[in-house]
Amino acid sequence: MCLAIPGRIVELLDENDHFAVVEVAGVRRKINVDLLKQEGVRPGDWVLIHVGFAMSKVSEEQAQAQLRLLAMLDEEAQAVEEVQGYRFD
């Protein structure tokens, strides 16, 4: 089970910046970005995601390193499966 999955913000979905579309290994899903409201997020930012919530911002280098680690541990498919389960509709 993955604790936090890195994803890249593709789009902010509302004017209050509550939700964003994030991409993880080619899969796009809606996530909640409220926890980063003070810090602010924008398209192109990398975030660590846990159960559909962006928990913190990370650099692209950190995100890529974590994605490589998931692949080496053969956890990448499980991470993508988790992302596919996010629902905020």
Short mmCIF file of C-alpha atoms in Angstrom, two decimals:
data_model
loop_
_atom_site.label_atom_id
_atom_site.label_comp_id
_atom_site.label_asym_id
_atom_site.label_seq_id
_atom_site.Cartn_x
_atom_site.Cartn_y
_atom_site.Cartn_z
CA MET A 1 0.00 0.00 0.00
CA CYS A 2 1.35 3.41 -0.95
CA LEU A 3 1.32 6.13 1.66
CA ALA A 4 1.85 9.10 -0.64
CA ILE A 5 1.92 9.20 -4.42
CA PRO A 6 3.52 12.04 -6.38
CA GLY A 7 1.39 13.68 -9.02
CA ARG A 8 1.59 16.76 -11.24
CA ILE A 9 -1.22 19.31 -11.11
CA VAL A 10 -2.69 19.73 -14.57
CA GLU A 11 -5.61 22.09 -13.90
CA LEU A 12 -7.32 23.97 -11.06
CA LEU A 13 -11.04 23.24 -11.22
CA ASP A 14 -12.76 26.01 -9.26
CA GLU A 15 -12.24 29.65 -8.43
CA ASN A 16 -11.67 28.85 -4.74
CA ASP A 17 -8.94 26.33 -5.61
CA HIS A 18 -10.55 23.48 -3.64
CA PHE A 19 -10.04 20.90 -6.37
CA ALA A 20 -7.50 20.20 -9.08
CA VAL A 21 -6.86 17.60 -11.75
CA VAL A 22 -3.64 15.72 -11.11
CA GLU A 23 -1.77 13.30 -13.36
CA VAL A 24 -0.04 10.22 -12.00
CA ALA A 25 1.64 7.88 -14.49
CA GLY A 26 -0.73 8.96 -17.27
CA VAL A 27 -3.88 8.71 -15.14
CA ARG A 28 -5.78 11.93 -14.42
CA ARG A 29 -8.02 12.34 -11.40
CA LYS A 30 -9.67 15.06 -9.37
CA ILE A 31 -8.06 15.70 -5.98
CA ASN A 32 -8.65 18.06 -3.09
CA VAL A 33 -5.96 20.74 -2.65
CA ASP A 34 -7.45 22.57 0.35
CA LEU A 35 -4.57 21.56 2.63
CA LEU A 36 -2.19 23.56 0.43
CA LYS A 37 -4.40 26.64 0.17
CA GLN A 38 -2.04 28.92 2.13
CA GLU A 39 0.99 27.69 0.20
CA GLY A 40 -0.86 27.86 -3.09
CA VAL A 41 -0.73 25.46 -6.02
CA ARG A 42 -0.79 25.97 -9.74
CA PRO A 43 -0.64 23.81 -12.86
CA GLY A 44 2.77 22.21 -13.20
CA ASP A 45 3.34 21.87 -9.45
CA TRP A 46 4.15 18.43 -8.07
CA VAL A 47 2.33 17.28 -4.94
CA LEU A 48 2.27 14.21 -2.72
CA ILE A 49 -1.22 12.72 -2.66
CA HIS A 50 -2.77 10.57 0.05
CA VAL A 51 -6.35 9.25 -0.27
CA GLY A 52 -7.26 11.98 -2.75
CA PHE A 53 -5.78 14.94 -0.85
CA ALA A 54 -2.65 16.87 -1.79
CA MET A 55 -0.59 16.76 1.39
CA SER A 56 2.53 18.71 0.40
CA LYS A 57 4.35 20.18 -2.55
CA VAL A 58 7.56 18.52 -3.75
CA SER A 59 10.10 19.31 -6.41
CA GLU A 60 9.92 17.56 -9.77
CA GLU A 61 13.20 15.81 -8.90
CA GLN A 62 11.74 14.44 -5.66
CA ALA A 63 8.57 13.33 -7.45
CA GLN A 64 10.50 11.57 -10.23
CA ALA A 65 12.75 9.84 -7.70
CA GLN A 66 9.71 8.57 -5.80
CA LEU A 67 8.05 7.37 -9.02
CA ARG A 68 11.25 5.48 -9.94
CA LEU A 69 11.29 3.91 -6.48
CA LEU A 70 7.66 2.81 -6.85
CA ALA A 71 8.54 1.22 -10.20
CA MET A 72 11.61 -0.54 -8.74
CA LEU A 73 9.47 -1.92 -5.92
CA ASP A 74 6.85 -3.01 -8.46
CA GLU A 75 4.32 -0.72 -6.75
CA GLU A 76 3.59 1.55 -9.71
CA ALA A 77 0.49 -0.39 -10.82
CA GLN A 78 -0.87 -0.31 -7.28
CA ALA A 79 -0.30 3.46 -7.11
CA VAL A 80 -2.17 3.97 -10.39
CA GLU A 81 -5.00 1.75 -9.11
CA GLU A 82 -5.24 3.87 -5.98
CA VAL A 83 -5.40 7.08 -8.01
CA GLN A 84 -8.17 5.62 -10.17
CA GLY A 85 -10.24 5.12 -7.04
CA TYR A 86 -10.31 8.82 -6.06
CA ARG A 87 -13.84 10.23 -6.26
CA PHE A 88 -14.96 13.75 -5.39
CA ASP A 89 -18.00 13.95 -7.67
#
